[in-house]
Amino acid sequence: MSTNQNQKDESEILFKKHKKVRDLCLQNAEDLIESAKKLDEAKHRHIRFHLSALALEEIGKAELLEMSFVAEVDSRDSSFGESSIENHIRKLFWAFWGPSFGKKVITKQEIDQLKGLATSIHLRRLDTLYIKPTDQQHPKSKLPQEEADRLLSMAEARLGMEKGKTMLKPNDPSINKEELQWFLTANSDPEKYRLIFGRKSQEKLIELGNVRDWIHWLKQQFDQNDEEIRKIVNEELSRKKPEGKDARKPKYKIKIRINSESHSIRTKNLNEWNKHSDFVKLFSDDKSDLIIEFQLAASTPAQALWYIGWGMARSFVVALNIASRGIFWWHVQKDKARYYEEIWDLERNMKLGVQVNPELSVNFKELRWVLNENQLLRTNLLFYYIAMVRNKEEIKPFNSYGLGLAFWAKNDIHLRFELNAYNCFYQAFKEAFLTSGDWDGKSDFKEAVHRQFAKLEDFRNLDEVIDSGEDQAKSPTRSPKTPITLTEILALKMYCDIYLEIIAKRAVDKWNKEKAKK
């Protein structure tokens, strides 16, 4: 059998699997609608409203599954989870806007109806479904009968439309796969998601009237801003330190403060950095806090100042974490071991100390790490590299890495994120090998890793880390065979740090050689 035939058969099998899941979503939506119809209209109108909203979520999920299949993106990621308010709203959003991704054109009348609908439905559901401590009457009294009936009719109409359409395939000529892949990936980034579903972006969607043109516009906007970041960093880090009249007067200064769990910060090392950098200045007023100032010229577009500033800050902080092998992030208050202020044994009149074991922290004090000049020098190289690949495939591992850091920073006894952080760092590790060309995505990953790490010193637990990462990647939400603590996450992060620095240095050395030839 030919290779083309094999690929065609595999594609058909994958199509049938996605279609099966999509059909199950629609069947569940139908069941929810039928259940809503059986309830007493007046007595249970708030529950009818809730079931109708759930049906719309299942329809929206069917749309997302179809989009992920067409874009050839793994649909098992967190976008399909039920845990966050954003995901509820996201699925409702696609329940309404999904048809405009296909062949249907959204009319002006429909656009007027869709304005802010996803958010308002979800908030309305929460407001009428639960009893609040301050309520003096049943919350269903806030919900008019007509509103519940209208949402049920809307869910029925959308279900009928979805059941009547043919599912798209990846080779559909009307689909821009690259733009759709970008959009689905951008949705998983919390900051980009906030901008994508922000007021300005939603107004543009309403103006355009269809999702495809909107995604194209969004990508253009982000690409332009990423190019601006790349241009700023390239110009600033490539030029010689200006003097006299040539010294540039900045127009904007963005100051951020980050905290280090791992390193002690000494002013003398920061002063050495500041001698050679006008663009990024480093200060500290506390041995565990680092203040970073970015100075931007008047050429920086004012309307993109927030995104450009955030992009540079995030890139620098990621670069610093990689180069230092430590943990630097925006300061997050968290309870690492205790949820209480005091516990007393009243019979013995004695204060007790009870806490989670192991404590959700790493004892970095034993290591006595200091942020040194060499680490800052390597941070500079990584910062430059990240800026150069911002709107390219090679940025993927750095985005996953940044998400892993965010999960680490937000992990505490109230909300455990160890698995999320571990999965993100392992994803970054694999994406780095894939985008660098050191692994083809099909052959044995462990062999590809050994080829690169064999050039370095002995790493005895490398196989164990890869086996654990592969096992966890197969089922991200399942409890691991061996417990994953911050120690395991830090070990994986360090392997990631080493390799990301290798590929950054390799690329920058290549660029410098090419510049020298010109």
Short mmCIF file of C-alpha atoms in Angstrom, two decimals:
data_model
loop_
_atom_site.label_atom_id
_atom_site.label_comp_id
_atom_site.label_asym_id
_atom_site.label_seq_id
_atom_site.Cartn_x
_atom_site.Cartn_y
_atom_site.Cartn_z
CA MET A 1 0.00 0.00 0.00
CA SER A 2 1.38 3.46 -0.92
CA THR A 3 2.36 6.09 1.64
CA ASN A 4 -0.33 8.42 0.27
CA GLN A 5 -2.98 5.74 0.76
CA ASN A 6 -1.81 5.14 4.35
CA GLN A 7 -2.01 8.85 5.10
CA LYS A 8 -5.47 9.03 3.54
CA ASP A 9 -6.66 6.08 5.65
CA GLU A 10 -5.22 7.63 8.85
CA SER A 11 -6.88 10.94 8.02
CA GLU A 12 -10.23 9.21 7.50
CA ILE A 13 -9.93 7.35 10.83
CA LEU A 14 -9.11 10.63 12.60
CA PHE A 15 -12.06 12.34 10.90
CA LYS A 16 -14.44 9.60 12.07
CA LYS A 17 -13.13 9.86 15.66
CA HIS A 18 -13.64 13.64 15.77
CA LYS A 19 -17.04 13.35 14.12
CA LYS A 20 -18.07 10.77 16.73
CA VAL A 21 -17.14 13.10 19.60
CA ARG A 22 -18.83 16.02 17.85
CA ASP A 23 -22.00 13.95 17.37
CA LEU A 24 -21.93 12.99 21.07
CA CYS A 25 -21.76 16.69 22.00
CA LEU A 26 -24.80 17.38 19.84
CA GLN A 27 -26.66 14.37 21.25
CA ASN A 28 -25.97 15.61 24.76
CA ALA A 29 -27.21 19.07 23.77
CA GLU A 30 -30.40 17.49 22.45
CA ASP A 31 -30.89 15.54 25.70
CA LEU A 32 -30.45 18.73 27.72
CA ILE A 33 -33.00 20.55 25.56
CA GLU A 34 -35.50 17.70 25.89
CA SER A 35 -35.01 17.68 29.67
CA ALA A 36 -35.62 21.44 29.80
CA LYS A 37 -38.87 21.05 27.88
CA LYS A 38 -40.21 18.53 30.41
CA LEU A 39 -39.88 20.93 33.33
CA ASP A 40 -42.73 23.09 34.55
CA GLU A 41 -42.37 26.38 32.68
CA ALA A 42 -43.13 28.70 35.58
CA LYS A 43 -41.89 26.70 38.56
CA HIS A 44 -38.58 25.58 37.07
CA ARG A 45 -37.83 28.35 34.58
CA HIS A 46 -34.38 29.04 36.13
CA ILE A 47 -33.43 25.36 35.67
CA ARG A 48 -34.78 25.41 32.09
CA PHE A 49 -32.55 28.43 31.48
CA HIS A 50 -29.55 26.60 32.96
CA LEU A 51 -30.14 23.44 30.89
CA SER A 52 -30.52 25.54 27.73
CA ALA A 53 -27.20 27.27 28.49
CA LEU A 54 -25.53 23.88 29.01
CA ALA A 55 -26.94 22.70 25.68
CA LEU A 56 -25.44 25.76 23.98
CA GLU A 57 -22.10 25.01 25.64
CA GLU A 58 -22.14 21.50 24.15
CA ILE A 59 -22.90 23.01 20.73
CA GLY A 60 -20.02 25.46 21.21
CA LYS A 61 -17.76 22.59 22.20
CA ALA A 62 -18.73 20.79 18.98
CA GLU A 63 -17.66 23.90 17.05
CA LEU A 64 -14.32 24.02 18.90
CA LEU A 65 -13.71 20.32 18.23
CA GLU A 66 -14.34 20.87 14.54
CA MET A 67 -12.00 23.85 14.46
CA SER A 68 -9.24 21.93 16.26
CA PHE A 69 -9.60 19.03 13.81
CA VAL A 70 -9.47 21.31 10.78
CA ALA A 71 -6.40 23.08 12.21
CA GLU A 72 -4.85 19.73 13.24
CA VAL A 73 -4.49 20.93 16.83
CA ASP A 74 -4.84 18.55 19.80
CA SER A 75 -8.33 19.09 21.23
CA ARG A 76 -7.43 17.50 24.59
CA ASP A 77 -5.96 20.72 25.96
CA SER A 78 -7.38 22.92 28.70
CA SER A 79 -9.58 24.87 26.27
CA PHE A 80 -12.17 22.13 26.62
CA GLY A 81 -12.14 21.97 30.42
CA GLU A 82 -15.13 22.86 32.54
CA SER A 83 -13.25 24.50 35.41
CA SER A 84 -13.07 28.19 34.57
CA ILE A 85 -15.62 30.89 33.90
CA GLU A 86 -13.71 31.85 30.75
CA ASN A 87 -14.16 28.39 29.27
CA HIS A 88 -17.92 28.44 29.90
CA ILE A 89 -18.11 31.79 28.15
CA ARG A 90 -15.81 30.62 25.36
CA LYS A 91 -18.06 27.66 24.53
CA LEU A 92 -21.15 29.88 24.60
CA PHE A 93 -19.32 32.33 22.33
CA TRP A 94 -18.66 29.62 19.74
CA ALA A 95 -22.21 28.32 19.98
CA PHE A 96 -23.35 31.65 18.55
CA TRP A 97 -20.43 32.66 16.32
CA GLY A 98 -19.53 29.17 15.08
CA PRO A 99 -21.79 29.27 11.99
CA SER A 100 -19.84 32.24 10.60
CA PHE A 101 -16.70 30.09 10.60
CA GLY A 102 -18.42 27.82 8.07
CA LYS A 103 -20.45 28.84 5.05
CA LYS A 104 -23.16 30.88 6.79
CA VAL A 105 -23.05 34.67 6.68
CA ILE A 106 -24.14 36.39 9.90
CA THR A 107 -26.77 39.06 9.23
CA LYS A 108 -26.79 42.56 10.75
CA GLN A 109 -29.86 41.62 12.80
CA GLU A 110 -28.09 38.53 14.18
CA ILE A 111 -24.97 40.57 15.02
CA ASP A 112 -27.08 42.99 17.09
CA GLN A 113 -28.48 40.01 19.00
CA LEU A 114 -25.04 38.49 19.58
CA LYS A 115 -23.39 41.52 21.22
CA GLY A 116 -22.07 40.37 24.60
CA LEU A 117 -24.51 37.46 24.60
CA ALA A 118 -22.12 34.72 25.76
CA THR A 119 -20.99 36.63 28.85
CA SER A 120 -24.46 37.85 29.76
CA ILE A 121 -25.97 34.34 29.54
CA HIS A 122 -23.32 32.86 31.80
CA LEU A 123 -23.63 35.63 34.39
CA ARG A 124 -27.43 35.43 34.21
CA ARG A 125 -27.27 31.70 34.84
CA LEU A 126 -25.09 32.16 37.93
CA ASP A 127 -27.33 34.93 39.20
CA THR A 128 -30.53 32.86 38.94
CA LEU A 129 -29.31 29.36 39.75
CA TYR A 130 -27.77 29.76 43.21
CA ILE A 131 -29.03 31.17 46.50
CA LYS A 132 -26.83 33.96 47.86
CA PRO A 133 -26.46 34.66 51.60
CA THR A 134 -28.12 38.04 51.02
CA ASP A 135 -31.15 36.71 49.06
CA GLN A 136 -34.60 37.28 50.57
CA GLN A 137 -36.50 35.65 47.71
CA HIS A 138 -35.91 32.81 45.29
CA PRO A 139 -33.45 33.82 42.51
CA LYS A 140 -35.81 32.49 39.84
CA SER A 141 -37.98 35.54 40.52
CA LYS A 142 -35.27 37.61 38.76
CA LEU A 143 -35.78 35.61 35.55
CA PRO A 144 -38.80 36.42 33.37
CA GLN A 145 -40.52 33.43 31.78
CA GLU A 146 -40.00 34.89 28.28
CA GLU A 147 -36.22 35.04 28.80
CA ALA A 148 -36.02 31.34 29.70
CA ASP A 149 -38.23 30.42 26.73
CA ARG A 150 -36.16 32.57 24.39
CA LEU A 151 -32.89 30.85 25.36
CA LEU A 152 -34.48 27.42 24.95
CA SER A 153 -35.70 28.36 21.46
CA MET A 154 -32.25 29.70 20.62
CA ALA A 155 -30.60 26.44 21.73
CA GLU A 156 -33.07 24.43 19.63
CA ALA A 157 -32.40 26.58 16.57
CA ARG A 158 -28.62 26.33 16.93
CA LEU A 159 -28.81 22.57 17.45
CA GLY A 160 -30.86 22.17 14.28
CA MET A 161 -28.38 24.29 12.34
CA GLU A 162 -25.40 22.33 13.67
CA LYS A 163 -26.95 18.92 12.98
CA GLY A 164 -27.75 19.97 9.43
CA LYS A 165 -24.24 21.01 8.43
CA THR A 166 -21.38 18.92 7.05
CA MET A 167 -18.23 18.78 9.17
CA LEU A 168 -15.22 20.46 7.57
CA LYS A 169 -11.96 18.62 6.84
CA PRO A 170 -8.34 19.87 7.08
CA ASN A 171 -7.96 19.95 3.29
CA ASP A 172 -10.95 22.27 2.84
CA PRO A 173 -9.67 25.01 0.46
CA SER A 174 -11.69 27.69 2.26
CA ILE A 175 -9.70 27.23 5.49
CA ASN A 176 -6.49 29.09 6.30
CA LYS A 177 -4.98 26.38 8.49
CA GLU A 178 -2.01 28.48 9.61
CA GLU A 179 -4.24 31.29 10.90
CA LEU A 180 -6.59 28.86 12.63
CA GLN A 181 -3.68 27.07 14.33
CA TRP A 182 -2.39 30.44 15.51
CA PHE A 183 -5.81 31.41 16.85
CA LEU A 184 -6.35 28.21 18.83
CA THR A 185 -2.84 28.44 20.30
CA ALA A 186 -3.31 32.13 21.18
CA ASN A 187 -6.51 31.21 23.01
CA SER A 188 -4.49 29.14 25.49
CA ASP A 189 -2.35 32.16 26.45
CA PRO A 190 -4.17 33.99 29.30
CA GLU A 191 -2.99 37.47 28.24
CA LYS A 192 -3.69 36.99 24.54
CA TYR A 193 -7.07 35.47 25.40
CA ARG A 194 -7.92 38.61 27.39
CA LEU A 195 -7.07 40.79 24.39
CA ILE A 196 -8.79 38.52 21.85
CA PHE A 197 -12.04 38.63 23.79
CA GLY A 198 -11.65 42.24 24.89
CA ARG A 199 -13.94 45.10 23.90
CA LYS A 200 -11.91 46.39 20.93
CA SER A 201 -11.53 42.93 19.43
CA GLN A 202 -15.22 42.09 19.89
CA GLU A 203 -16.22 45.37 18.24
CA LYS A 204 -14.08 44.40 15.24
CA LEU A 205 -15.78 40.99 15.05
CA ILE A 206 -19.17 42.70 14.97
CA GLU A 207 -17.91 45.10 12.28
CA LEU A 208 -16.59 42.26 10.10
CA GLY A 209 -19.53 39.93 10.75
CA ASN A 210 -17.65 36.65 10.35
CA VAL A 211 -15.04 34.71 12.28
CA ARG A 212 -12.61 33.95 9.44
CA ASP A 213 -11.98 37.60 8.58
CA TRP A 214 -11.80 38.39 12.31
CA ILE A 215 -9.11 35.73 12.92
CA HIS A 216 -7.15 37.11 9.95
CA TRP A 217 -7.39 40.65 11.41
CA LEU A 218 -6.40 39.43 14.89
CA LYS A 219 -3.31 37.66 13.60
CA GLN A 220 -2.27 40.76 11.67
CA GLN A 221 -2.59 42.88 14.82
CA PHE A 222 -0.56 40.50 16.99
CA ASP A 223 2.04 39.98 14.23
CA GLN A 224 2.51 43.74 13.86
CA ASN A 225 2.98 44.15 17.61
CA ASP A 226 5.35 41.17 17.80
CA GLU A 227 7.34 42.62 14.91
CA GLU A 228 7.55 45.92 16.77
CA ILE A 229 8.92 44.12 19.86
CA ARG A 230 11.42 42.23 17.70
CA LYS A 231 12.50 45.47 16.01
CA ILE A 232 12.91 47.37 19.31
CA VAL A 233 14.93 44.62 20.99
CA ASN A 234 17.06 44.03 17.89
CA GLU A 235 17.90 47.72 17.49
CA GLU A 236 18.61 48.26 21.18
CA LEU A 237 20.75 45.18 21.74
CA SER A 238 22.62 45.42 18.42
CA ARG A 239 23.71 49.05 18.53
CA LYS A 240 26.68 50.51 20.32
CA LYS A 241 26.05 52.53 23.46
CA PRO A 242 25.21 56.05 22.16
CA GLU A 243 26.94 59.11 23.55
CA GLY A 244 26.45 62.87 23.53
CA LYS A 245 23.96 64.09 20.92
CA ASP A 246 23.38 60.54 19.71
CA ALA A 247 22.07 59.45 23.08
CA ARG A 248 18.41 58.75 22.61
CA LYS A 249 15.83 60.32 24.90
CA PRO A 250 13.16 57.74 25.79
CA LYS A 251 9.46 58.62 25.74
CA TYR A 252 8.09 55.73 27.83
CA LYS A 253 9.37 53.90 30.88
CA ILE A 254 7.76 50.66 32.01
CA LYS A 255 8.75 49.43 35.46
CA ILE A 256 7.97 45.94 36.75
CA ARG A 257 8.84 44.21 40.01
CA ILE A 258 9.44 40.47 40.18
CA ASN A 259 10.30 38.23 43.10
CA SER A 260 12.84 35.40 43.27
CA GLU A 261 12.27 32.28 45.35
CA SER A 262 15.69 30.96 44.38
CA HIS A 263 18.29 33.73 44.16
CA SER A 264 19.73 36.46 46.30
CA ILE A 265 20.00 39.71 44.32
CA ARG A 266 23.05 41.94 44.81
CA THR A 267 23.23 45.51 43.62
CA LYS A 268 26.87 45.33 42.45
CA ASN A 269 25.98 42.71 39.80
CA LEU A 270 23.05 44.82 38.62
CA ASN A 271 25.29 47.90 38.40
CA GLU A 272 27.58 46.05 36.02
CA TRP A 273 24.59 45.26 33.78
CA ASN A 274 23.42 48.90 33.87
CA LYS A 275 26.83 50.16 32.66
CA HIS A 276 26.21 48.44 29.32
CA SER A 277 22.43 48.79 28.91
CA ASP A 278 20.29 51.87 28.33
CA PHE A 279 17.26 49.93 27.14
CA VAL A 280 16.78 47.65 30.18
CA LYS A 281 17.81 48.82 33.66
CA LEU A 282 17.96 46.56 36.73
CA PHE A 283 17.58 47.63 40.36
CA SER A 284 16.84 46.06 43.72
CA ASP A 285 15.65 47.37 47.08
CA ASP A 286 15.30 43.91 48.60
CA LYS A 287 17.56 40.87 48.23
CA SER A 288 14.68 38.80 46.79
CA ASP A 289 13.07 41.48 44.57
CA LEU A 290 14.26 42.59 41.15
CA ILE A 291 13.00 45.85 39.62
CA ILE A 292 13.23 45.97 35.82
CA GLU A 293 12.80 49.18 33.82
CA PHE A 294 12.22 49.15 30.05
CA GLN A 295 12.76 52.45 28.24
CA LEU A 296 10.98 52.88 24.92
CA ALA A 297 11.38 55.52 22.23
CA ALA A 298 8.68 57.82 20.85
CA SER A 299 8.41 55.55 17.79
CA THR A 300 6.63 52.97 19.97
CA PRO A 301 2.94 52.95 18.88
CA ALA A 302 0.90 54.34 21.79
CA GLN A 303 -2.08 52.11 21.01
CA ALA A 304 0.12 49.01 21.31
CA LEU A 305 2.09 50.15 24.38
CA TRP A 306 0.40 47.69 26.76
CA TYR A 307 1.00 44.63 24.57
CA ILE A 308 4.54 45.62 23.59
CA GLY A 309 5.46 46.32 27.21
CA TRP A 310 3.93 43.06 28.37
CA GLY A 311 5.65 41.12 25.57
CA MET A 312 9.08 42.50 26.44
CA ALA A 313 8.59 42.04 30.18
CA ARG A 314 7.42 38.45 29.77
CA SER A 315 10.26 37.65 27.35
CA PHE A 316 12.89 39.09 29.70
CA VAL A 317 11.52 37.24 32.74
CA VAL A 318 11.42 33.94 30.83
CA ALA A 319 15.00 34.53 29.63
CA LEU A 320 16.11 35.27 33.21
CA ASN A 321 14.52 32.06 34.52
CA ILE A 322 16.27 29.98 31.86
CA ALA A 323 19.69 31.58 32.30
CA SER A 324 19.62 31.47 36.10
CA ARG A 325 18.04 27.97 36.37
CA GLY A 326 15.96 29.52 39.15
CA ILE A 327 12.50 30.92 39.80
CA PHE A 328 11.70 34.59 39.10
CA TRP A 329 8.10 35.78 38.67
CA TRP A 330 5.68 38.52 39.54
CA HIS A 331 5.01 38.52 43.27
CA VAL A 332 2.12 36.24 44.23
CA GLN A 333 0.85 36.00 47.80
CA LYS A 334 0.28 32.33 48.60
CA ASP A 335 -0.17 29.91 51.47
CA LYS A 336 2.48 27.24 50.97
CA ALA A 337 1.84 25.10 54.03
CA ARG A 338 -0.91 26.57 56.22
CA TYR A 339 -4.41 27.88 55.59
CA TYR A 340 -4.83 29.11 59.19
CA GLU A 341 -3.26 31.70 61.47
CA GLU A 342 -3.46 29.62 64.67
CA ILE A 343 -4.64 26.20 65.86
CA TRP A 344 -5.04 25.64 69.61
CA ASP A 345 -5.53 22.53 71.73
CA LEU A 346 -8.05 24.01 74.17
CA GLU A 347 -7.76 21.18 76.72
CA ARG A 348 -3.99 21.57 76.99
CA ASN A 349 -3.99 25.31 76.28
CA MET A 350 -1.27 24.70 73.71
CA LYS A 351 -0.69 26.11 70.23
CA LEU A 352 -0.32 23.41 67.52
CA GLY A 353 1.55 23.48 64.24
CA VAL A 354 -0.05 21.41 61.46
CA GLN A 355 0.86 21.78 57.82
CA VAL A 356 0.79 20.03 54.46
CA ASN A 357 3.69 17.66 53.80
CA PRO A 358 5.71 18.19 51.72
CA GLU A 359 5.44 21.96 52.00
CA LEU A 360 4.74 23.63 48.65
CA SER A 361 8.17 25.22 48.37
CA VAL A 362 11.76 24.32 47.54
CA ASN A 363 14.49 25.02 50.10
CA PHE A 364 16.56 27.28 47.87
CA LYS A 365 18.29 28.81 50.90
CA GLU A 366 20.47 25.71 51.20
CA LEU A 367 21.78 26.31 47.67
CA ARG A 368 22.76 29.94 48.38
CA TRP A 369 22.30 30.98 44.77
CA VAL A 370 23.20 34.55 43.82
CA LEU A 371 22.14 36.23 40.58
CA ASN A 372 25.54 36.84 38.99
CA GLU A 373 26.96 38.69 35.99
CA ASN A 374 27.37 35.52 33.93
CA GLN A 375 23.68 34.66 34.34
CA LEU A 376 22.70 38.20 33.36
CA LEU A 377 24.92 38.00 30.29
CA ARG A 378 23.20 34.76 29.23
CA THR A 379 19.83 36.37 29.99
CA ASN A 380 20.72 39.03 27.43
CA LEU A 381 21.40 36.39 24.76
CA LEU A 382 18.15 34.54 25.50
CA PHE A 383 16.15 37.79 25.57
CA TYR A 384 17.51 38.66 22.14
CA TYR A 385 16.71 35.20 20.77
CA ILE A 386 13.14 35.19 22.14
CA ALA A 387 12.52 38.61 20.58
CA MET A 388 13.82 37.41 17.21
CA VAL A 389 11.48 34.40 17.09
CA ARG A 390 8.36 36.05 18.57
CA ASN A 391 6.13 35.57 15.54
CA LYS A 392 7.73 32.30 14.41
CA GLU A 393 7.25 28.61 15.17
CA GLU A 394 10.30 28.67 17.48
CA ILE A 395 8.43 30.80 20.05
CA LYS A 396 6.15 27.89 21.03
CA PRO A 397 8.41 26.32 23.70
CA PHE A 398 8.95 29.71 25.36
CA ASN A 399 5.19 30.30 25.57
CA SER A 400 4.66 26.88 27.18
CA TYR A 401 7.60 27.54 29.51
CA GLY A 402 6.11 30.88 30.60
CA LEU A 403 2.80 29.18 31.35
CA GLY A 404 4.67 26.60 33.45
CA LEU A 405 6.24 29.42 35.48
CA ALA A 406 2.81 31.01 35.99
CA PHE A 407 1.41 27.72 37.30
CA TRP A 408 4.42 27.34 39.63
CA ALA A 409 3.90 30.87 40.97
CA LYS A 410 0.17 30.39 41.60
CA ASN A 411 0.49 26.94 43.19
CA ASP A 412 -0.59 26.82 46.85
CA ILE A 413 -2.65 24.73 49.27
CA HIS A 414 -5.90 26.26 48.00
CA LEU A 415 -5.31 25.49 44.33
CA ARG A 416 -2.74 22.87 43.40
CA PHE A 417 -1.01 23.35 40.06
CA GLU A 418 1.92 20.89 40.27
CA LEU A 419 0.64 18.73 37.40
CA ASN A 420 -0.17 21.76 35.25
CA ALA A 421 3.33 23.21 35.75
CA TYR A 422 4.98 19.84 35.06
CA ASN A 423 2.97 19.28 31.88
CA CYS A 424 3.78 22.78 30.60
CA PHE A 425 7.54 22.40 31.15
CA TYR A 426 7.54 18.98 29.49
CA GLN A 427 5.54 20.36 26.57
CA ALA A 428 8.10 23.17 26.27
CA PHE A 429 10.91 20.58 26.31
CA LYS A 430 9.37 18.60 23.43
CA GLU A 431 8.37 21.70 21.45
CA ALA A 432 11.95 22.98 21.70
CA PHE A 433 13.32 19.77 20.18
CA LEU A 434 10.65 19.80 17.48
CA THR A 435 10.95 23.45 16.42
CA SER A 436 14.77 23.35 16.48
CA GLY A 437 14.86 20.36 14.13
CA ASP A 438 16.68 18.12 16.65
CA TRP A 439 13.65 15.81 16.65
CA ASP A 440 11.27 15.00 13.79
CA GLY A 441 8.22 14.34 15.97
CA LYS A 442 8.01 10.69 14.87
CA SER A 443 11.21 8.92 15.92
CA ASP A 444 12.06 8.00 19.52
CA PHE A 445 12.13 11.21 21.56
CA LYS A 446 14.45 9.81 24.20
CA GLU A 447 17.11 9.07 21.58
CA ALA A 448 16.86 12.63 20.26
CA VAL A 449 17.36 14.00 23.79
CA HIS A 450 20.36 11.75 24.43
CA ARG A 451 22.03 12.93 21.22
CA GLN A 452 21.98 16.51 22.50
CA PHE A 453 22.73 15.87 26.17
CA ALA A 454 25.52 13.40 25.39
CA LYS A 455 27.67 16.41 24.52
CA LEU A 456 27.28 17.64 28.10
CA GLU A 457 28.02 16.13 31.49
CA ASP A 458 26.29 13.01 32.79
CA PHE A 459 22.58 13.40 33.60
CA ARG A 460 21.63 10.24 35.43
CA ASN A 461 17.93 10.88 35.97
CA LEU A 462 17.25 12.15 32.44
CA ASP A 463 15.54 8.91 31.33
CA GLU A 464 13.35 8.98 34.43
CA VAL A 465 12.25 12.54 33.67
CA ILE A 466 11.40 11.67 30.05
CA ASP A 467 9.48 8.52 31.04
CA SER A 468 7.50 10.48 33.61
CA GLY A 469 6.82 13.29 31.13
CA GLU A 470 5.65 10.87 28.42
CA ASP A 471 3.41 9.03 30.86
CA GLN A 472 1.88 12.28 32.04
CA ALA A 473 1.46 13.63 28.50
CA LYS A 474 -0.72 10.64 27.59
CA SER A 475 -3.24 11.57 30.27
CA PRO A 476 -2.58 15.10 31.64
CA THR A 477 -5.39 15.06 34.22
CA ARG A 478 -4.66 11.60 35.63
CA SER A 479 -2.76 11.19 38.89
CA PRO A 480 0.85 10.19 38.05
CA LYS A 481 2.30 6.80 38.96
CA THR A 482 4.88 8.52 41.16
CA PRO A 483 3.96 11.77 42.95
CA ILE A 484 5.06 14.95 41.21
CA THR A 485 6.31 17.53 43.68
CA LEU A 486 8.09 20.84 43.16
CA THR A 487 11.40 18.92 43.26
CA GLU A 488 10.43 16.91 40.15
CA ILE A 489 9.15 20.05 38.44
CA LEU A 490 12.39 21.92 39.14
CA ALA A 491 14.47 19.03 37.77
CA LEU A 492 12.43 19.03 34.55
CA LYS A 493 12.64 22.82 34.33
CA MET A 494 16.43 22.68 34.56
CA TYR A 495 16.68 20.21 31.66
CA CYS A 496 14.42 22.56 29.75
CA ASP A 497 16.64 25.53 30.71
CA ILE A 498 19.78 23.79 29.49
CA TYR A 499 18.34 22.83 26.13
CA LEU A 500 16.57 26.16 25.47
CA GLU A 501 19.86 27.93 26.10
CA ILE A 502 21.64 25.54 23.72
CA ILE A 503 19.27 26.28 20.84
CA ALA A 504 19.29 30.03 21.55
CA LYS A 505 23.09 30.21 21.53
CA ARG A 506 23.28 28.05 18.42
CA ALA A 507 20.89 30.33 16.54
CA VAL A 508 22.49 33.60 17.71
CA ASP A 509 25.97 32.33 16.78
CA LYS A 510 24.65 31.47 13.32
CA TRP A 511 23.05 34.91 12.89
CA ASN A 512 26.27 36.63 13.98
CA LYS A 513 28.32 34.64 11.45
CA GLU A 514 25.87 35.58 8.69
CA LYS A 515 26.10 39.26 9.70
CA ALA A 516 29.90 39.11 9.65
CA LYS A 517 29.87 37.83 6.05
CA LYS A 518 27.79 40.77 4.80
#
